[in-house]
Amino acid sequence: ELGIRISDNTSAFLFSIPVQWPKSDMENLAQIAFEDINAPTIMIMEQPLLAAYGNGGVTGIVIDMGHDTTTVTPVVDSAVQNSSIAQTAVSGAAVTTRLRELLQADTETREQFDDASVPLAFAVALKESGLCAIQLPGSDAADSSERQSFEFGGKSYTVSKDVLARAPDILVQPTQASASVLTALVRQAVLGCDTDKRAALWENIHIVGGSTQFSGLRERLQFELENTVLPASNIFALSQTRDMRFHTLPEYFVGWRGHAHWAAFLGACLVAKVALADARHFVSRAEYNDSGPSIIHTKSF
């Protein structure tokens, strides 16, 4: 506990929310902030926009891979294009499920556990260990007989290197026929925007979220986009280039190196320093008392 009484709260709040949040939820959030925690001023901003700001941009495609969902959001000139957002349930949780299934199907791995069942905690720890990596098509596939040692719960285990490569691959190429392929979602999001904005979107691709930490993800996604999506002629106007660039945190944020998945948090820190000092962007307690929770929809950064 911070030891600060609610009645003495003088701290402004910047809330980061997922895209397509209902207006009623934002109003409830404003009500809680002002009436329950006595916030003097608040701002509510969408995570993809903050991620773009964190990477030093105001336009681009933000691919946010979280635990439960992967969301592809176009941002054009600091405005989230809500009508063009694409989403899939193939995300971090799906990788965990897939990894556990592959481990359970491997006899040598399964027999290392007393009840011949791979615990969910083991799959989660293995996924987050950094041993899983996404491979490029045509690269040397790991031999199913090759094993990788892994420490868990004070005991040493060995797992197939082939399993470690196949599990995270579903982020790019889902195994379920009903699941949308990530490159198709990116294409759908871009095509939902104005033609003259599409080149700028392709030149500013931001990959954020906890499930983007798998080694090789960016390279694999770039390969898939260059070979399956960019050749489609209806994505660009004839006069536009077909360049594609992935952006990450600016190099001058030295302390943030290795934490590109936290781009939205960095963007929130930057916005808070600027916007929370300018009454044009935040909602004050006086404005809330005058207009009620709906005032939150009238101001933005």
mmCIF file of C-alpha atoms in Angstrom:
data_model
loop_
_atom_site.group_PDB
_atom_site.id
_atom_site.type_symbol
_atom_site.label_atom_id
_atom_site.label_comp_id
_atom_site.label_asym_id
_atom_site.label_seq_id
_atom_site.Cartn_x
_atom_site.Cartn_y
_atom_site.Cartn_z
ATOM 1 C CA GLU A 1 0.000 0.000 0.000
ATOM 2 C CA LEU A 2 1.149 3.534 -0.769
ATOM 3 C CA GLY A 3 -0.291 4.998 2.385
ATOM 4 C CA ILE A 4 -2.152 7.727 0.499
ATOM 5 C CA ARG A 5 -5.673 8.481 1.602
ATOM 6 C CA ILE A 6 -8.275 8.763 -1.162
ATOM 7 C CA SER A 7 -9.295 12.162 0.126
ATOM 8 C CA ASP A 8 -5.707 13.385 -0.391
ATOM 9 C CA ASN A 9 -5.277 11.990 -3.905
ATOM 10 C CA THR A 10 -3.704 14.559 -6.235
ATOM 11 C CA SER A 11 -2.439 12.166 -8.902
ATOM 12 C CA ALA A 12 -3.786 12.431 -12.443
ATOM 13 C CA PHE A 13 -4.661 9.186 -14.233
ATOM 14 C CA LEU A 14 -4.080 7.992 -17.779
ATOM 15 C CA PHE A 15 -6.032 4.811 -18.523
ATOM 16 C CA SER A 16 -4.979 2.558 -21.400
ATOM 17 C CA ILE A 17 -7.863 0.494 -22.790
ATOM 18 C CA PRO A 18 -8.297 -2.136 -25.536
ATOM 19 C CA VAL A 19 -9.782 -1.041 -28.830
ATOM 20 C CA GLN A 20 -13.541 -1.155 -29.377
ATOM 21 C CA TRP A 21 -14.395 -0.760 -25.732
ATOM 22 C CA PRO A 22 -18.108 0.109 -25.343
ATOM 23 C CA LYS A 23 -18.838 3.720 -24.444
ATOM 24 C CA SER A 24 -20.697 2.535 -21.367
ATOM 25 C CA ASP A 25 -17.534 0.855 -20.047
ATOM 26 C CA MET A 26 -15.511 4.031 -20.523
ATOM 27 C CA GLU A 27 -18.174 5.991 -18.672
ATOM 28 C CA ASN A 28 -18.098 3.453 -15.839
ATOM 29 C CA LEU A 29 -14.314 3.807 -15.698
ATOM 30 C CA ALA A 30 -14.624 7.584 -15.462
ATOM 31 C CA GLN A 31 -17.195 7.224 -12.689
ATOM 32 C CA ILE A 32 -14.943 4.913 -10.694
ATOM 33 C CA ALA A 33 -11.956 7.226 -11.169
ATOM 34 C CA PHE A 34 -13.729 10.364 -9.972
ATOM 35 C CA GLU A 35 -16.123 8.959 -7.392
ATOM 36 C CA ASP A 36 -14.219 6.020 -5.904
ATOM 37 C CA ILE A 37 -10.539 6.984 -6.078
ATOM 38 C CA ASN A 38 -11.004 10.758 -6.143
ATOM 39 C CA ALA A 39 -8.931 11.396 -9.274
ATOM 40 C CA PRO A 40 -8.414 15.115 -9.994
ATOM 41 C CA THR A 41 -8.044 14.569 -13.771
ATOM 42 C CA ILE A 42 -8.169 11.571 -16.112
ATOM 43 C CA MET A 43 -7.515 10.565 -19.718
ATOM 44 C CA ILE A 44 -8.597 7.410 -21.522
ATOM 45 C CA MET A 45 -6.634 6.274 -24.582
ATOM 46 C CA GLU A 46 -6.588 3.167 -26.752
ATOM 47 C CA GLN A 47 -3.608 0.817 -26.489
ATOM 48 C CA PRO A 48 -2.707 0.606 -30.216
ATOM 49 C CA LEU A 49 -2.402 4.380 -30.441
ATOM 50 C CA LEU A 50 -0.142 4.438 -27.387
ATOM 51 C CA ALA A 51 1.950 1.623 -28.906
ATOM 52 C CA ALA A 52 2.457 3.651 -32.079
ATOM 53 C CA TYR A 53 3.489 6.660 -29.989
ATOM 54 C CA GLY A 54 5.922 4.494 -28.036
ATOM 55 C CA ASN A 55 7.574 3.433 -31.281
ATOM 56 C CA GLY A 56 7.821 7.049 -32.393
ATOM 57 C CA GLY A 57 4.983 7.028 -34.933
ATOM 58 C CA VAL A 58 1.492 8.390 -35.479
ATOM 59 C CA THR A 59 0.519 6.117 -38.376
ATOM 60 C CA GLY A 60 0.874 2.384 -38.852
ATOM 61 C CA ILE A 61 -0.459 -1.128 -38.412
ATOM 62 C CA VAL A 62 -0.292 -2.205 -34.773
ATOM 63 C CA ILE A 63 -0.231 -5.987 -34.288
ATOM 64 C CA ASP A 64 -0.918 -6.592 -30.608
ATOM 65 C CA MET A 65 -0.423 -10.207 -29.542
ATOM 66 C CA GLY A 66 -1.781 -10.678 -26.050
ATOM 67 C CA HIS A 67 -2.754 -13.704 -23.986
ATOM 68 C CA ASP A 68 -6.301 -14.242 -25.248
ATOM 69 C CA THR A 69 -6.436 -12.362 -28.559
ATOM 70 C CA THR A 70 -4.315 -10.971 -31.360
ATOM 71 C CA THR A 71 -5.604 -7.633 -32.639
ATOM 72 C CA VAL A 72 -4.541 -5.859 -35.826
ATOM 73 C CA THR A 73 -5.353 -2.147 -35.646
ATOM 74 C CA PRO A 74 -4.696 0.508 -38.297
ATOM 75 C CA VAL A 75 -3.747 3.925 -36.892
ATOM 76 C CA VAL A 76 -3.815 6.881 -39.307
ATOM 77 C CA ASP A 77 -2.610 10.302 -38.186
ATOM 78 C CA SER A 78 -3.183 9.512 -34.488
ATOM 79 C CA ALA A 79 -6.695 8.175 -35.148
ATOM 80 C CA VAL A 80 -7.614 4.520 -34.592
ATOM 81 C CA GLN A 81 -9.540 3.177 -37.595
ATOM 82 C CA ASN A 82 -12.149 1.215 -35.660
ATOM 83 C CA SER A 83 -14.006 0.013 -38.741
ATOM 84 C CA SER A 84 -10.865 -1.749 -40.040
ATOM 85 C CA ILE A 85 -9.783 -3.622 -36.913
ATOM 86 C CA ALA A 86 -9.213 -7.369 -37.326
ATOM 87 C CA GLN A 87 -8.960 -9.868 -34.483
ATOM 88 C CA THR A 88 -8.324 -13.557 -33.810
ATOM 89 C CA ALA A 89 -8.234 -15.787 -30.745
ATOM 90 C CA VAL A 90 -4.887 -17.275 -31.826
ATOM 91 C CA SER A 91 -2.534 -15.740 -29.276
ATOM 92 C CA GLY A 92 -0.442 -16.594 -26.240
ATOM 93 C CA ALA A 93 -2.996 -18.930 -24.674
ATOM 94 C CA ALA A 94 -3.295 -20.830 -27.952
ATOM 95 C CA VAL A 95 0.489 -21.318 -28.037
ATOM 96 C CA THR A 96 0.390 -22.727 -24.503
ATOM 97 C CA THR A 97 -2.382 -25.157 -25.451
ATOM 98 C CA ARG A 98 -0.555 -26.220 -28.624
ATOM 99 C CA LEU A 99 2.734 -26.677 -26.787
ATOM 100 C CA ARG A 100 1.121 -28.827 -24.123
ATOM 101 C CA GLU A 101 -0.571 -30.973 -26.773
ATOM 102 C CA LEU A 102 2.734 -31.558 -28.579
ATOM 103 C CA LEU A 103 4.541 -32.339 -25.326
ATOM 104 C CA GLN A 104 1.812 -34.764 -24.314
ATOM 105 C CA ALA A 105 2.035 -36.497 -27.690
ATOM 106 C CA ASP A 106 5.796 -36.991 -27.253
ATOM 107 C CA THR A 107 6.273 -40.264 -25.393
ATOM 108 C CA GLU A 108 9.746 -39.468 -24.118
ATOM 109 C CA THR A 109 8.558 -36.192 -22.598
ATOM 110 C CA ARG A 110 5.362 -37.644 -21.174
ATOM 111 C CA GLU A 111 7.163 -40.477 -19.396
ATOM 112 C CA GLN A 112 9.257 -38.010 -17.398
ATOM 113 C CA PHE A 113 6.193 -37.153 -15.291
ATOM 114 C CA ASP A 114 4.849 -39.427 -12.554
ATOM 115 C CA ASP A 115 1.303 -39.531 -13.900
ATOM 116 C CA ALA A 116 2.385 -39.476 -17.574
ATOM 117 C CA SER A 117 0.630 -36.120 -17.965
ATOM 118 C CA VAL A 118 2.356 -32.838 -18.786
ATOM 119 C CA PRO A 119 1.237 -30.179 -16.262
ATOM 120 C CA LEU A 120 -0.079 -26.902 -17.608
ATOM 121 C CA ALA A 121 2.422 -25.018 -15.411
ATOM 122 C CA PHE A 122 5.257 -26.871 -17.147
ATOM 123 C CA ALA A 123 4.012 -25.818 -20.592
ATOM 124 C CA VAL A 124 3.628 -22.203 -19.471
ATOM 125 C CA ALA A 125 7.124 -22.096 -17.971
ATOM 126 C CA LEU A 126 8.620 -23.690 -21.079
ATOM 127 C CA LYS A 127 6.827 -21.226 -23.360
ATOM 128 C CA GLU A 128 8.126 -18.276 -21.345
ATOM 129 C CA SER A 129 11.682 -19.645 -21.072
ATOM 130 C CA GLY A 130 12.842 -18.279 -24.422
ATOM 131 C CA LEU A 131 13.519 -21.745 -25.828
ATOM 132 C CA CYS A 132 10.579 -21.637 -28.243
ATOM 133 C CA ALA A 133 11.412 -19.997 -31.565
ATOM 134 C CA ILE A 134 9.612 -19.468 -34.856
ATOM 135 C CA GLN A 135 11.403 -20.750 -37.953
ATOM 136 C CA LEU A 136 11.443 -19.455 -41.519
ATOM 137 C CA PRO A 137 10.035 -21.818 -44.162
ATOM 138 C CA GLY A 138 12.818 -23.798 -45.741
ATOM 139 C CA SER A 139 15.162 -23.415 -42.776
ATOM 140 C CA ASP A 140 16.761 -26.497 -41.322
ATOM 141 C CA ALA A 141 14.040 -28.153 -39.268
ATOM 142 C CA ALA A 142 14.995 -29.566 -35.920
ATOM 143 C CA ASP A 143 15.306 -33.331 -35.836
ATOM 144 C CA SER A 144 12.537 -34.831 -33.698
ATOM 145 C CA SER A 145 15.213 -36.867 -31.923
ATOM 146 C CA GLU A 146 17.145 -33.773 -30.799
ATOM 147 C CA ARG A 147 16.438 -32.878 -27.195
ATOM 148 C CA GLN A 148 16.687 -29.670 -25.184
ATOM 149 C CA SER A 149 17.220 -29.690 -21.431
ATOM 150 C CA PHE A 150 14.912 -27.600 -19.253
ATOM 151 C CA GLU A 151 14.834 -27.017 -15.501
ATOM 152 C CA PHE A 152 11.430 -26.952 -13.818
ATOM 153 C CA GLY A 153 10.503 -27.329 -10.173
ATOM 154 C CA GLY A 154 14.051 -28.228 -9.199
ATOM 155 C CA LYS A 155 14.196 -31.111 -11.667
ATOM 156 C CA SER A 156 15.805 -31.423 -15.093
ATOM 157 C CA TYR A 157 13.685 -32.463 -18.090
ATOM 158 C CA THR A 158 14.373 -32.884 -21.787
ATOM 159 C CA VAL A 159 11.991 -31.834 -24.549
ATOM 160 C CA SER A 160 12.041 -32.191 -28.308
ATOM 161 C CA LYS A 161 13.544 -29.250 -30.185
ATOM 162 C CA ASP A 162 11.036 -29.924 -32.946
ATOM 163 C CA VAL A 163 8.189 -29.276 -30.478
ATOM 164 C CA LEU A 164 9.792 -26.000 -29.424
ATOM 165 C CA ALA A 165 9.733 -24.842 -33.040
ATOM 166 C CA ARG A 166 6.267 -26.087 -33.967
ATOM 167 C CA ALA A 167 4.289 -24.716 -31.005
ATOM 168 C CA PRO A 168 4.680 -20.938 -31.577
ATOM 169 C CA ASP A 169 4.312 -21.376 -35.335
ATOM 170 C CA ILE A 170 0.526 -21.279 -34.920
ATOM 171 C CA LEU A 171 0.751 -17.518 -34.342
ATOM 172 C CA VAL A 172 1.511 -17.190 -38.054
ATOM 173 C CA GLN A 173 -0.007 -20.403 -39.425
ATOM 174 C CA PRO A 174 -2.878 -21.681 -37.226
ATOM 175 C CA THR A 175 -3.542 -25.395 -37.199
ATOM 176 C CA GLN A 176 -7.320 -24.988 -37.030
ATOM 177 C CA ALA A 177 -8.994 -24.461 -40.379
ATOM 178 C CA SER A 178 -11.495 -22.038 -38.832
ATOM 179 C CA ALA A 179 -8.783 -19.722 -37.471
ATOM 180 C CA SER A 180 -7.728 -16.700 -39.500
ATOM 181 C CA VAL A 181 -4.146 -16.523 -40.731
ATOM 182 C CA LEU A 182 -2.314 -13.490 -39.318
ATOM 183 C CA THR A 183 -1.215 -12.227 -42.728
ATOM 184 C CA ALA A 184 -4.834 -12.325 -43.893
ATOM 185 C CA LEU A 185 -5.869 -10.223 -40.904
ATOM 186 C CA VAL A 186 -3.174 -7.655 -41.669
ATOM 187 C CA ARG A 187 -4.308 -7.505 -45.289
ATOM 188 C CA GLN A 188 -7.936 -7.120 -44.204
ATOM 189 C CA ALA A 189 -7.056 -4.248 -41.862
ATOM 190 C CA VAL A 190 -5.059 -2.415 -44.535
ATOM 191 C CA LEU A 191 -7.711 -2.837 -47.209
ATOM 192 C CA GLY A 192 -10.258 -1.305 -44.848
ATOM 193 C CA CYS A 193 -8.391 2.013 -44.988
ATOM 194 C CA ASP A 194 -8.261 4.650 -47.718
ATOM 195 C CA THR A 195 -6.095 3.731 -50.671
ATOM 196 C CA ASP A 196 -3.815 6.738 -50.286
ATOM 197 C CA LYS A 197 -3.020 5.715 -46.685
ATOM 198 C CA ARG A 198 -2.068 2.098 -47.361
ATOM 199 C CA ALA A 199 1.565 2.691 -48.301
ATOM 200 C CA ALA A 200 2.114 4.591 -45.037
ATOM 201 C CA LEU A 201 0.571 1.727 -43.093
ATOM 202 C CA TRP A 202 2.885 -0.848 -44.684
ATOM 203 C CA GLU A 203 5.874 1.358 -43.970
ATOM 204 C CA ASN A 204 4.997 1.490 -40.269
ATOM 205 C CA ILE A 205 4.291 -1.958 -38.818
ATOM 206 C CA HIS A 206 4.410 -2.222 -35.026
ATOM 207 C CA ILE A 207 4.488 -5.629 -33.306
ATOM 208 C CA VAL A 208 3.669 -5.340 -29.594
ATOM 209 C CA GLY A 209 2.308 -7.421 -26.744
ATOM 210 C CA GLY A 210 3.687 -10.146 -24.524
ATOM 211 C CA SER A 211 3.262 -12.910 -27.092
ATOM 212 C CA THR A 212 5.595 -11.193 -29.583
ATOM 213 C CA GLN A 213 8.709 -12.199 -27.629
ATOM 214 C CA PHE A 214 9.242 -15.427 -29.566
ATOM 215 C CA SER A 215 12.514 -15.346 -31.430
ATOM 216 C CA GLY A 216 12.064 -15.198 -35.209
ATOM 217 C CA LEU A 217 8.491 -13.870 -35.160
ATOM 218 C CA ARG A 218 9.227 -10.622 -36.964
ATOM 219 C CA GLU A 219 11.343 -12.307 -39.618
ATOM 220 C CA ARG A 220 8.692 -14.953 -40.248
ATOM 221 C CA LEU A 221 5.873 -12.427 -40.454
ATOM 222 C CA GLN A 222 7.873 -10.281 -42.854
ATOM 223 C CA PHE A 223 8.570 -13.325 -45.032
ATOM 224 C CA GLU A 224 4.900 -14.297 -45.123
ATOM 225 C CA LEU A 225 3.732 -10.755 -45.910
ATOM 226 C CA GLU A 226 6.286 -10.262 -48.672
ATOM 227 C CA ASN A 227 5.400 -13.550 -50.333
ATOM 228 C CA THR A 228 1.637 -13.777 -49.879
ATOM 229 C CA VAL A 229 0.187 -10.299 -49.358
ATOM 230 C CA LEU A 230 2.289 -7.566 -50.914
ATOM 231 C CA PRO A 231 2.160 -9.017 -54.440
ATOM 232 C CA ALA A 232 -1.613 -8.413 -54.444
ATOM 233 C CA SER A 233 -2.089 -5.433 -56.740
ATOM 234 C CA ASN A 234 -5.274 -4.101 -55.107
ATOM 235 C CA ILE A 235 -3.492 -3.138 -51.890
ATOM 236 C CA PHE A 236 -1.669 -0.173 -53.422
ATOM 237 C CA ALA A 237 -2.438 2.548 -55.864
ATOM 238 C CA LEU A 238 -0.315 2.320 -59.017
ATOM 239 C CA SER A 239 1.807 5.272 -57.914
ATOM 240 C CA GLN A 240 2.634 3.845 -54.488
ATOM 241 C CA THR A 241 5.733 1.967 -53.462
ATOM 242 C CA ARG A 242 5.572 -1.479 -51.925
ATOM 243 C CA ASP A 243 8.068 -0.929 -49.131
ATOM 244 C CA MET A 244 7.414 -2.619 -45.810
ATOM 245 C CA ARG A 245 9.132 -1.647 -42.569
ATOM 246 C CA PHE A 246 8.841 -2.905 -39.025
ATOM 247 C CA HIS A 247 9.316 -0.347 -36.263
ATOM 248 C CA THR A 248 10.427 -0.816 -32.690
ATOM 249 C CA LEU A 249 11.341 1.415 -29.755
ATOM 250 C CA PRO A 250 13.651 4.314 -30.655
ATOM 251 C CA GLU A 251 17.306 3.628 -29.840
ATOM 252 C CA TYR A 252 17.601 6.667 -27.592
ATOM 253 C CA PHE A 253 15.366 4.942 -25.023
ATOM 254 C CA VAL A 254 18.364 2.984 -23.791
ATOM 255 C CA GLY A 255 16.680 1.655 -20.676
ATOM 256 C CA TRP A 256 13.896 0.106 -22.755
ATOM 257 C CA ARG A 257 16.101 -2.056 -24.963
ATOM 258 C CA GLY A 258 14.822 -5.604 -25.097
ATOM 259 C CA HIS A 259 11.323 -4.520 -24.079
ATOM 260 C CA ALA A 260 9.725 -3.703 -27.436
ATOM 261 C CA HIS A 261 6.565 -5.520 -26.322
ATOM 262 C CA TRP A 262 6.036 -2.704 -23.792
ATOM 263 C CA ALA A 263 5.647 -0.037 -26.474
ATOM 264 C CA ALA A 264 2.136 0.888 -25.308
ATOM 265 C CA PHE A 265 3.393 1.488 -21.763
ATOM 266 C CA LEU A 266 6.203 3.696 -23.024
ATOM 267 C CA GLY A 267 3.716 5.578 -25.210
ATOM 268 C CA ALA A 268 1.497 6.127 -22.171
ATOM 269 C CA CYS A 269 4.447 7.526 -20.213
ATOM 270 C CA LEU A 270 5.256 9.967 -23.014
ATOM 271 C CA VAL A 271 1.649 11.085 -23.474
ATOM 272 C CA ALA A 272 1.122 11.509 -19.737
ATOM 273 C CA LYS A 273 4.036 13.947 -19.507
ATOM 274 C CA VAL A 274 2.524 16.110 -22.236
ATOM 275 C CA ALA A 275 -1.246 15.700 -22.207
ATOM 276 C CA LEU A 276 -1.886 15.600 -18.457
ATOM 277 C CA ALA A 277 -0.396 19.076 -18.220
ATOM 278 C CA ASP A 278 -2.772 20.514 -20.824
ATOM 279 C CA ALA A 279 -6.447 21.074 -19.971
ATOM 280 C CA ARG A 280 -7.393 20.653 -23.635
ATOM 281 C CA HIS A 281 -6.754 16.923 -23.400
ATOM 282 C CA PHE A 282 -7.778 15.708 -19.947
ATOM 283 C CA VAL A 283 -11.128 15.624 -18.162
ATOM 284 C CA SER A 284 -11.167 17.434 -14.824
ATOM 285 C CA ARG A 285 -13.298 16.754 -11.784
ATOM 286 C CA ALA A 286 -15.157 20.033 -12.353
ATOM 287 C CA GLU A 287 -16.052 18.995 -15.913
ATOM 288 C CA TYR A 288 -17.171 15.596 -14.674
ATOM 289 C CA ASN A 289 -19.403 17.189 -12.011
ATOM 290 C CA ASP A 290 -20.954 19.477 -14.614
ATOM 291 C CA SER A 291 -21.542 16.964 -17.420
ATOM 292 C CA GLY A 292 -21.393 13.497 -15.875
ATOM 293 C CA PRO A 293 -19.518 10.403 -17.188
ATOM 294 C CA SER A 294 -20.321 11.147 -20.847
ATOM 295 C CA ILE A 295 -17.799 14.015 -20.756
ATOM 296 C CA ILE A 296 -15.081 11.403 -21.340
ATOM 297 C CA HIS A 297 -16.083 11.184 -25.030
ATOM 298 C CA THR A 298 -15.480 14.862 -25.734
ATOM 299 C CA LYS A 299 -11.726 15.128 -25.170
ATOM 300 C CA SER A 300 -8.757 13.281 -26.625
ATOM 301 C CA PHE A 301 -5.051 13.728 -27.293
#
